[in-house]
Structures are given as structure tokens and as C-alpha cells.
Short mmCIF file of C-alpha atoms and ligand atoms in Angstrom, two decimals:
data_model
loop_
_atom_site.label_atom_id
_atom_site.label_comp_id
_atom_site.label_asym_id
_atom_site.label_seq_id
_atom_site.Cartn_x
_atom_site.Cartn_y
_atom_site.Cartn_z
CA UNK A 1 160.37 200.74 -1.51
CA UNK A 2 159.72 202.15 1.81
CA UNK A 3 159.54 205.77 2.92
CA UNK A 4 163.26 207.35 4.19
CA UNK A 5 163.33 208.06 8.06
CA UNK A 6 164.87 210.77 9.13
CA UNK A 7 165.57 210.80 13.27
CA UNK A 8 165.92 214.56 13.27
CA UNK A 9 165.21 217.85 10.80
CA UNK A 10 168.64 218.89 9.45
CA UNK A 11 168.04 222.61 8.69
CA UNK A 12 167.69 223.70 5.03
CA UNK A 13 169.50 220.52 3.48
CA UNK A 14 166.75 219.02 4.06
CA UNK A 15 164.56 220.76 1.35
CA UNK A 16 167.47 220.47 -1.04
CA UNK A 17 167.41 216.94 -1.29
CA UNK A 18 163.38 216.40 -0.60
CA UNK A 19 162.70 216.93 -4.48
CA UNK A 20 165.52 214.32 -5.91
CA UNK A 21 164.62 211.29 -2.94
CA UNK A 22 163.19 208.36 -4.54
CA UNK A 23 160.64 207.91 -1.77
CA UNK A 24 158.92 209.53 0.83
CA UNK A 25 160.94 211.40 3.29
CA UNK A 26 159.45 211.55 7.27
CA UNK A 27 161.28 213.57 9.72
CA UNK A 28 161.40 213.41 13.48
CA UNK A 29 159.30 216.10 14.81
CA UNK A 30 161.93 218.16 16.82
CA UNK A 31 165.89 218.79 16.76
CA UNK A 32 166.48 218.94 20.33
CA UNK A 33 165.53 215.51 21.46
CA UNK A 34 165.96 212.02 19.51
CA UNK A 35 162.99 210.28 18.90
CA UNK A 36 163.03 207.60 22.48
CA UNK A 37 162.94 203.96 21.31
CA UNK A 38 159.28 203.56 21.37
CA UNK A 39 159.41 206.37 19.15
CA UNK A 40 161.80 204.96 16.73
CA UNK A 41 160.69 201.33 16.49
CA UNK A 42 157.56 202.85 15.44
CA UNK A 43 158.74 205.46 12.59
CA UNK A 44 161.26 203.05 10.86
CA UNK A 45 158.27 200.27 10.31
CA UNK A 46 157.91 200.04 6.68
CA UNK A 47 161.35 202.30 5.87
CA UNK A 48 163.53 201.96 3.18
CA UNK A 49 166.02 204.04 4.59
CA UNK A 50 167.45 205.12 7.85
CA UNK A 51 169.40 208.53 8.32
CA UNK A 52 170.25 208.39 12.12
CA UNK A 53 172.37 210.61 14.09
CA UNK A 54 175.07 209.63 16.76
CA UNK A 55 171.89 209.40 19.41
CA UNK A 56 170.19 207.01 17.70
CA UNK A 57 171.12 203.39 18.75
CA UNK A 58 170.78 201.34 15.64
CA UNK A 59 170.72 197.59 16.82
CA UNK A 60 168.92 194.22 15.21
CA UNK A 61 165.93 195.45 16.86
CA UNK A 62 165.26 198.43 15.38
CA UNK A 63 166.51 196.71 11.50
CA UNK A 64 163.85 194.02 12.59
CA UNK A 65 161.61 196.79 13.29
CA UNK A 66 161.96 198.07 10.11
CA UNK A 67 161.41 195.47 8.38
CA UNK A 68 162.99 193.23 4.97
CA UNK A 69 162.37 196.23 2.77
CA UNK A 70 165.24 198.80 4.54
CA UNK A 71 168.15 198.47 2.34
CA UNK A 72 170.17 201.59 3.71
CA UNK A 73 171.04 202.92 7.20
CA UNK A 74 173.17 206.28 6.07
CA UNK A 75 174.53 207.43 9.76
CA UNK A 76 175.44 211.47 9.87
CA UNK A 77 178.58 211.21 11.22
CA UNK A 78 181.56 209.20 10.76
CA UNK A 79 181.93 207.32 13.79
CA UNK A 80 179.64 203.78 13.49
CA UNK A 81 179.67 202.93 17.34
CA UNK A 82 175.91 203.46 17.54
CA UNK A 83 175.01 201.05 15.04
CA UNK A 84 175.39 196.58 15.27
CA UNK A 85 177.12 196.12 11.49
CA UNK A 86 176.98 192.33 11.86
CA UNK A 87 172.78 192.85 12.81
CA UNK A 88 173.00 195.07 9.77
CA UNK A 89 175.31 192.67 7.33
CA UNK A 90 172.97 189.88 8.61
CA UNK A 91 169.99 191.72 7.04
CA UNK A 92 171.76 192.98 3.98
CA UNK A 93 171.34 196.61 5.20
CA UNK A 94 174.50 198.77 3.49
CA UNK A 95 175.69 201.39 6.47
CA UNK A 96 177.35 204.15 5.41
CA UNK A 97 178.92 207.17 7.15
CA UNK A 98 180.27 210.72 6.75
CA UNK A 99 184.25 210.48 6.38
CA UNK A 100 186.47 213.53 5.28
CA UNK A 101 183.97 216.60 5.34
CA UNK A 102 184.38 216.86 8.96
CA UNK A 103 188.22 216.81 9.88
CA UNK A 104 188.95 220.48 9.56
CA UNK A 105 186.29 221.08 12.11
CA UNK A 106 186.88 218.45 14.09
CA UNK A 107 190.63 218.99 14.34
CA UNK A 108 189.79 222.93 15.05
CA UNK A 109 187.89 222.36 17.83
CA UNK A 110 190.88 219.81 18.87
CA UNK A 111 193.39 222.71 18.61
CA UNK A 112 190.49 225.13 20.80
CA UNK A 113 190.37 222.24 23.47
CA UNK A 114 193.56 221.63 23.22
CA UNK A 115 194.65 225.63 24.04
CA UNK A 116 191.93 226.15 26.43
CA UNK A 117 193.07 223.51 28.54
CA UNK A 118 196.44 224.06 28.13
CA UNK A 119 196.36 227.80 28.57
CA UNK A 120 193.64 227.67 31.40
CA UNK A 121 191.43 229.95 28.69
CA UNK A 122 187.88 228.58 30.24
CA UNK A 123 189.17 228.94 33.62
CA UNK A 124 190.16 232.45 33.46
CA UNK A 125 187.26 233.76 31.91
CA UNK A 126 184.82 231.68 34.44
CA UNK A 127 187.16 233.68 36.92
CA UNK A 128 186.25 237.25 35.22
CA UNK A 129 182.99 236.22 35.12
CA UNK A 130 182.50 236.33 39.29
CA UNK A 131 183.32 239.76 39.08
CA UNK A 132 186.24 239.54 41.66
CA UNK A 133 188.88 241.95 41.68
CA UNK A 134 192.23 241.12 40.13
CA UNK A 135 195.24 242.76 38.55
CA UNK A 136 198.01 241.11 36.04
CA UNK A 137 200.37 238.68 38.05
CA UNK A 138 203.39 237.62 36.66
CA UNK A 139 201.85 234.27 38.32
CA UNK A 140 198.10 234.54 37.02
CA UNK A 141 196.53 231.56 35.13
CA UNK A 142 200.54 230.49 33.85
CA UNK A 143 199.79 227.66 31.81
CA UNK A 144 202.05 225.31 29.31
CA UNK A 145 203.40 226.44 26.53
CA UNK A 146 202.48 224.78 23.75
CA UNK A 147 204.77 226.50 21.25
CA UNK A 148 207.98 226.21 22.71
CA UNK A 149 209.10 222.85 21.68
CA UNK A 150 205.93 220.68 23.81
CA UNK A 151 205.35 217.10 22.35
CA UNK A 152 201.56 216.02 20.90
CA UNK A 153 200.73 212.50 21.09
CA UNK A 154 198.22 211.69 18.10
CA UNK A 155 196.73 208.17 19.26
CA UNK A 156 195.17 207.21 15.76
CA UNK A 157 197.08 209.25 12.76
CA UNK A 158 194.05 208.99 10.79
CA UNK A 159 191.84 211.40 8.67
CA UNK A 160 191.30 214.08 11.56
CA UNK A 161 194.88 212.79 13.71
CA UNK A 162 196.17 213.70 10.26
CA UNK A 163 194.78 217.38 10.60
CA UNK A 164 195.25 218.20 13.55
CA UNK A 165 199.07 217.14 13.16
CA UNK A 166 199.06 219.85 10.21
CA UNK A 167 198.20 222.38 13.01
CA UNK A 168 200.26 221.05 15.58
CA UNK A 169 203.06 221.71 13.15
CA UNK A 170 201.93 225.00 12.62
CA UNK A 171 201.66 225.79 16.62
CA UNK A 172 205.82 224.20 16.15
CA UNK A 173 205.31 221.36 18.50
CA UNK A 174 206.71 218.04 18.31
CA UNK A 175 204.54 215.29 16.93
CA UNK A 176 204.38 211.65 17.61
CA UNK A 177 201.54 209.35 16.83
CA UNK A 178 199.94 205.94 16.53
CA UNK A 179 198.54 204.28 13.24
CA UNK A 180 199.79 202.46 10.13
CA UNK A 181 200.00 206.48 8.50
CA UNK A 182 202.09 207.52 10.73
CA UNK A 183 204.47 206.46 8.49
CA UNK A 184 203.41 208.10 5.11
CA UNK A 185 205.44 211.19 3.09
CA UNK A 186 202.12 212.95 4.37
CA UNK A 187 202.85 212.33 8.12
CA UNK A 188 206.59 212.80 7.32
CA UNK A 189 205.63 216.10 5.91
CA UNK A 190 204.11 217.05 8.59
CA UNK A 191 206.81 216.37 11.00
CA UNK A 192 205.16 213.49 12.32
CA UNK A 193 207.63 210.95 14.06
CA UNK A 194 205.88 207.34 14.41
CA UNK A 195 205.29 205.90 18.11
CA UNK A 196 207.49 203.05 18.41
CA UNK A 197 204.50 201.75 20.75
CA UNK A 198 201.50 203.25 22.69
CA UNK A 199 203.58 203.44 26.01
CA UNK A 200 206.36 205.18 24.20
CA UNK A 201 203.50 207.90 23.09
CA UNK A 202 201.79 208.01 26.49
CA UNK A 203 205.17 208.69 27.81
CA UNK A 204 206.48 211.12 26.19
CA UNK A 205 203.63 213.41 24.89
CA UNK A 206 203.50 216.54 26.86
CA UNK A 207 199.84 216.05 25.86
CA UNK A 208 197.73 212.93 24.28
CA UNK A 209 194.88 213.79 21.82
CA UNK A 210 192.77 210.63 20.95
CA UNK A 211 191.51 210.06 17.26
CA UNK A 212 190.35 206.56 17.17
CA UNK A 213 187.14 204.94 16.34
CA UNK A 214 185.39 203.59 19.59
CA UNK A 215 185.42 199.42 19.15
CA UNK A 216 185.41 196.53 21.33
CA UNK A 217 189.40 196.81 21.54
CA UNK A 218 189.41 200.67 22.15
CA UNK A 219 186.91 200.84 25.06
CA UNK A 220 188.87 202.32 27.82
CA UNK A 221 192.25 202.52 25.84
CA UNK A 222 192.87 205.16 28.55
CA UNK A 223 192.59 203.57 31.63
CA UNK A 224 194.36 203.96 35.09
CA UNK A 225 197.70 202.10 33.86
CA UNK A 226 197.42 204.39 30.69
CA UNK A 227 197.19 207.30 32.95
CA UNK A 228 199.86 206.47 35.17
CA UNK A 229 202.36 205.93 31.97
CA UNK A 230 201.36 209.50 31.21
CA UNK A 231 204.25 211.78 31.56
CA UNK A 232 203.53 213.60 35.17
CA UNK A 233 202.18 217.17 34.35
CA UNK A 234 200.59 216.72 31.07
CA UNK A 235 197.44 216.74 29.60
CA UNK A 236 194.73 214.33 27.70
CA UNK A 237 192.24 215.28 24.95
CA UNK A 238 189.35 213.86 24.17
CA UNK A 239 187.60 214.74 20.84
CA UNK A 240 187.19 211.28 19.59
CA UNK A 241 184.19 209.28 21.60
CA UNK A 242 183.76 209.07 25.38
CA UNK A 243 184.03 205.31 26.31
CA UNK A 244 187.79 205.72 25.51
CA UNK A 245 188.69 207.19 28.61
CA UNK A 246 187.85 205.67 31.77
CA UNK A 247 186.63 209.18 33.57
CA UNK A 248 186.73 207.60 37.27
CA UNK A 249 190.50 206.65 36.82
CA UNK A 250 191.02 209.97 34.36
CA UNK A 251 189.79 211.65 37.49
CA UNK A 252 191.12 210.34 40.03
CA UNK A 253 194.61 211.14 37.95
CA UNK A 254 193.62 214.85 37.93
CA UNK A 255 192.97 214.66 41.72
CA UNK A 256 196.29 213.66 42.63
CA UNK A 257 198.32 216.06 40.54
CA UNK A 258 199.46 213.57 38.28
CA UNK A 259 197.74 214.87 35.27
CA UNK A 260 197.18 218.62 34.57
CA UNK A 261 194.23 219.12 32.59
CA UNK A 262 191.72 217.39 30.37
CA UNK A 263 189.49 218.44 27.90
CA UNK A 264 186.59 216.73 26.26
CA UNK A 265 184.60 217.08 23.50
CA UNK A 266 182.95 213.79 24.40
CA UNK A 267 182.08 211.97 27.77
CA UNK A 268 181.83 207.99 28.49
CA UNK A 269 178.26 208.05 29.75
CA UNK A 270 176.72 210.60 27.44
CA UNK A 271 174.95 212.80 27.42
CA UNK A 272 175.58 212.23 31.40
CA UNK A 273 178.67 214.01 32.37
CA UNK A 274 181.22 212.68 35.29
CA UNK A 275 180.16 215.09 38.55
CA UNK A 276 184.19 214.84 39.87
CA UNK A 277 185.14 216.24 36.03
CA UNK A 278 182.58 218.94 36.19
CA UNK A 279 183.86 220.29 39.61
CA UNK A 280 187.42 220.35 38.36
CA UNK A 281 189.15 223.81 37.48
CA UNK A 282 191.89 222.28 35.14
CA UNK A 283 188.88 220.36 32.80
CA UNK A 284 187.40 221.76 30.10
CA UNK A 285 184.27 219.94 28.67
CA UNK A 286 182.39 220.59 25.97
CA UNK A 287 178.95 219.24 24.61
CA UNK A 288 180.17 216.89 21.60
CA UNK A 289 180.36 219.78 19.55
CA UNK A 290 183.78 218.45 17.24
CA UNK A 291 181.73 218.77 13.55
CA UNK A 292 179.29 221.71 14.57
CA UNK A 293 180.88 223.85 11.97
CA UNK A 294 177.64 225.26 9.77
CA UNK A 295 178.90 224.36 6.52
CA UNK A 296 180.50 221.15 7.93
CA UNK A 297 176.96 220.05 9.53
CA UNK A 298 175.62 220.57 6.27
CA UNK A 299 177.95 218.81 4.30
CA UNK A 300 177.26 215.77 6.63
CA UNK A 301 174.13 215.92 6.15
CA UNK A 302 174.14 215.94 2.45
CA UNK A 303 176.68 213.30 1.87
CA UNK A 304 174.23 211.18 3.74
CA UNK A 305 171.39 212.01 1.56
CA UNK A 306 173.42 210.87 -1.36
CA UNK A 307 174.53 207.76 -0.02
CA UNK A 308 170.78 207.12 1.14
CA UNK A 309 169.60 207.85 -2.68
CA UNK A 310 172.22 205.85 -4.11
CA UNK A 311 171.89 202.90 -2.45
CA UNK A 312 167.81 203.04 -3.00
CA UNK A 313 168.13 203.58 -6.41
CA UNK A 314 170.39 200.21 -6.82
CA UNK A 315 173.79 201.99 -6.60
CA UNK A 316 177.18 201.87 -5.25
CA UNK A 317 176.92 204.79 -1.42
CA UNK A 318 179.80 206.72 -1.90
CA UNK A 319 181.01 206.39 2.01
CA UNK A 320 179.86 202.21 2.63
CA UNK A 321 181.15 201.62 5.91
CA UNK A 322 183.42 198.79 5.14
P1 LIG B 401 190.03 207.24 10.56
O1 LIG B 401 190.52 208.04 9.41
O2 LIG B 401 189.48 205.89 10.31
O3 LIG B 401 191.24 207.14 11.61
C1 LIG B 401 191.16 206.33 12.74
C2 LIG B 401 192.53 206.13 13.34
O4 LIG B 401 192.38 205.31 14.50
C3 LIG B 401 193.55 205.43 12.44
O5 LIG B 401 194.81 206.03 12.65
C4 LIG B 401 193.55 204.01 12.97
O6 LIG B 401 194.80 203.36 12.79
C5 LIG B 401 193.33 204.23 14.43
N1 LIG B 401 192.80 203.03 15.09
C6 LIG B 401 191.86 202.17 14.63
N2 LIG B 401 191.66 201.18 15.50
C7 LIG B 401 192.49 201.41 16.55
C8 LIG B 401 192.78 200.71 17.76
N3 LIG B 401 192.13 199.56 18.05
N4 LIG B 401 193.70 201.23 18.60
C9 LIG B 401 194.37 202.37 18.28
N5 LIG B 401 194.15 203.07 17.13
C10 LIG B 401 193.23 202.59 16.28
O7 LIG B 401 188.88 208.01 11.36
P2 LIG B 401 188.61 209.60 11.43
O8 LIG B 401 187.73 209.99 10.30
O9 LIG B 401 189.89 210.31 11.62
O10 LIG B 401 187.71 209.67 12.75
C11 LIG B 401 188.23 209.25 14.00
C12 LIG B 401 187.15 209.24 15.07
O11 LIG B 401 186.84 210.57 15.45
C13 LIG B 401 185.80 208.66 14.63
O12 LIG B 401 185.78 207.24 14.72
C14 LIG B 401 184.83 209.31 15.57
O13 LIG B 401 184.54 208.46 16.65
C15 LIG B 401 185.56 210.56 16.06
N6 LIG B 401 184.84 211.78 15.70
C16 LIG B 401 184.37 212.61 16.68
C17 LIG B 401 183.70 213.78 16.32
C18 LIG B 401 183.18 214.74 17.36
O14 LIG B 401 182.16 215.38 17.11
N7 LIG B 401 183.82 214.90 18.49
C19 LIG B 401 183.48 214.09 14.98
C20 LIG B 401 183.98 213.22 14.02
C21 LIG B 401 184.66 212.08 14.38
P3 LIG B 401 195.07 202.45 11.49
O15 LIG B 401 195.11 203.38 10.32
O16 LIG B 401 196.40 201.83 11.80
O17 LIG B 401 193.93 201.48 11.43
#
């Protein structure tokens, strides 16, 4: 059958599920760093089963690597950009992902970014942090206010668009958003209004969060003609993956004024960050941290395990990536 690969120890799930696997289980050596590719092409010889992480690039070399005996690559997340499906379909390899347990966290720490940016939150406390002397201004740090009526552009009304619109409408802003569910009772009940187009979004959202997968269509969906449409003053929010945003022309947006803030979970070249962006006062980044809730991580991690030991033991995963 092939022993299960593991590209990283997952904490105490790990020893939950070691007992019920149908094979042997080998783990990457360390949690801080992914194993490089040398690394990797070596440990998945033989494998039945892959569990990778976001870091691991999955391509027809590494399922060639492994050899005609992998049957399952169960990815810990549920984002699929990092693996080659057609390599995978090719080989008869199932994929499978991590859909649903992470869109509370996901659209928390979209709500954080979202009122950090907005409300200058890690600005002001770098600026407490240098010790300088200050007293309340009725001018200090005045950011937007999201409560009083401002518009949220949802640019994929999917599983987390869909909760983060629940807290949007919580916060009483207006909603608009992208995405065949936009126009579902559950949108509706949210107070979601559908985007006639993306242009009508970009231009009236107050701020744009982005909650699509990352494809061949959606690299760079926010460009510099994106940014331009963008109402002037507003703000763009990243949690989704970094290739959608085009962080030269996002940049150069912020340097003239036109946009007010950014924040981002995730960053086109990562785990490289854009040296303009880091220098900017008005940007809030953050180091891909949307699921790293420590029940959330660990539900992740477990759904993977079961899709990984029901696909080697001849059944139907119970998240294929379809
Ligand atoms: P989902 O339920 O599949 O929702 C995806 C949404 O994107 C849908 O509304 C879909 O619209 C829309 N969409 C698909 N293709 C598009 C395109 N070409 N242009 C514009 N919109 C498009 O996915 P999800 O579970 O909410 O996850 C969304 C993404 O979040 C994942 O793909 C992942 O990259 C990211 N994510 C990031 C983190 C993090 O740590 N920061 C954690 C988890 C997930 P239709 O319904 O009309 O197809």
C-alpha cells in the first residue's frame, strides 16, 4: 500500500489518528520549515498517501516521484493552488481538501484585518510602542467608520464570503458581493445585495474583501485598472491567496492617495513580502495566519486524516476536490 507522508508534525492530532491509519505514517522532521524539494521527492517514494500543507508544491513530479502506488494526496487546507489536479487526475490520485471547518476563523481574522486597517489599530499601537509622547487629539489616528452605514464588497460569496457577510451585518454595514450565492435566502438573509458586475462592486464598496480560490482566471483579479475603479479613499483586503492582487500596482495605488489602506493575510510572492507594502503606515500584513485558530488547525488536520484513510481503505474522501 505505501506508507502515508506527512510534510509536517501537526501537534497532538497526530497521535489520534496514528493507531486507526492503515499504513505507516512518516512525518517531516520539523514544523517550522517544509521539507525543500530534494527533501520531498525523496520521502513520498513508495507513499500511498500525501498530506501536504499550503507550502508544499504538489506537481507531476513529485506524483511521479511517488510512484503508481499513491492513491491519495489529502491537502490541509482548502485552497488547491499548490497542487497540478490534471498531473493528479492523469495518475488517478483523488485530492481532497479541508472545506467548512475553517470559515469562522478565517472570516474572524477578515473582520480583525478588516478593523485594524480601517481603524489604523496596528498603526497606533506601533506608535505607542516608540515611546513618544502624545495626548488624545480630537484628530489622532481618525479612521473610517465602519459602522455607520460603509459598504463591504465580498468578491466570491462563498463558504467564508458567506461568513464574513454574517459579521458584516452584525458591524451594520452594507453588503454587496460577487458569486452565483449571492443570490440565495441565505445571502438575502444576511442583507447581502448581489453585484450587478465586478466594476459595480469595485466601485462602490467603501472596502473590497477577496474570497476566491486562486486559478488561472483569478491571478491578478486586482490589478491597476481594478484599483483605479476602486472608489477613491477605500480600502482592499486580502485574506484569500496572494497572487490575486498585483502588490506593485496595489502599491503604487496606496502611494498616490488613491487607496487608503490594505491589509493582508496573504502576499503574491510568499513567504517574500513586497518591501514598498512593508514601509507603508496605512498596510497591515499579516503572516497567512486566516485558519490558525487551535481548534480550527486541528480540525483541518483531522478531516484530512479521514479523507487520507478513506480513500486507502477503498472509500468515498469526504472533501474530494471536485
Ligand atoms: P468557496 O466556498 O469555493 O467560495 C469561493 C467563491 O469564489 C465563490 O463565491 C465562487 O463563486 C468565487 N469564485 C470562483 N471562481 C471565481 C472567479 N474566477 N472569479 C471570481 N470569483 C470566483 O471557497 P471558500 O471555502 O470560501 O474559500 C475561499 C478561498 O479562501 C480559498 O480558495 C482559499 O484560497 C482562501 N483561504 C485562505 C485562508 C487563509 O489562511 N488566509 C484560509 C482558508 C481559505 P461561484 O460560487 O459563483 O463559483
Amino acid at each position: 500500500m505505501g506508507h502515508i507522508y506527512l510534510t509536517r508534525p501537526l501537534g497532538d492530532v497526530v497521535e489520534q489518528f496514528r493507531q486507526q491509519l492503515p499504513a505507516q505514517l512518516r512525518v517531516h522532521h520539523t514544523s517550522e520549515f517544509p521539507p525543500d524539494r530534494t527533501e520531498l521527492l525523496e520521502a513520498v517514494r513508495g507513499a500511498g498517501a500525501i498530506i501536504s500543507l499550503v507550502t508544499d508544491r504538489i506537481d507531476a513530479e513529485v506524483l511521479d516521484a511517488a510512484g503508481d502506488q499513491l492513491k491519495v494526496v489529502a491537502n490541509v487546507a482548502v485552497g488547491y493552488d499548490n497542487i497540478d489536479l490534471d498531473a493528479a487526475a492523469e495518475r488517478n490520485v483523488t485530492v481532497t481538501n479541508t472545506p467548512g471547518v475553517l470559515d469562522d476563523a478565517v472570516a474572524d481574522l477578515t473582520l480583525a484585518l478588516l478593523l485594524a486597517t480601517t481603524r489604523r489599530v496596528a498603526e497606533g499601537d506601533r506608535f505607542i510602542r516608540t515611546g513618544t509622547e502624545w495626548i488624545w487629539s480630537p484628530e489622532g489616528y481618525v479612521g473610517l467608520d465602519v459602522s455607520a452605514g460603509a459598504t463591504l464588497g465580498i468578491v466570491g460569496l462563498g463558504r467564508i464570503g458567506m461568513a464574513v457577510a454574517k459579521r458584516a451585518q452584525a458591524f451594520g454595514m452594507n453588503i454587496v458581493a460577487t458569486g452565483r450565492r449571492a443570490h440565495d435566502d441565505d445571502a438575502r438573509s444576511f442583507g447581502v445585495r448581489p453585484a450587478s458586475s465586478m466594476h459595480e462592486l469595485l466601485r462602490v464598496a467603501d472596502i473590497v474583501s477577496l474570497h476566491c480560490p486562486l486559478t488561472p482566471e483569478t491571478k491578478h483579479l486586482i490589478g491597476a485598472e481594478q484599483l483605479a475603479s476602486m472608489k477613491p479613499g477605500s480600502y482592499l483586503i486580502n485574506t484569500a491567496r496572494g497572487p490575486l492582487v498585483d502588490e506593485e500596482a496595489l502599491a503604487d495605488a496606496l502611494d498616490s492617495g488613491h487607496l487608503s489602506g490594505a491589509g493582508l493575510d496573504v502576499h503574491e510572492f510568499e513567504p517574500q513580502t513586497n518591501s514598498r507594502l512593508r514601509t507603508m503606515e496605512q498596510v497591515v500584513m499579516l503572516p497567512h495566519i486566516g485558519s490558525a485558530g487551535d481548534a480550527t488547525r486541528n480540525e483541518m488536520a483531522a478531516l484530512a486524516f479521514r479523507n487520507t484513510i478513506a480513500v486507502l481503505s477503498g472509500e468515498q474522501p469526504l472533501t474530494p476536490v471536485e
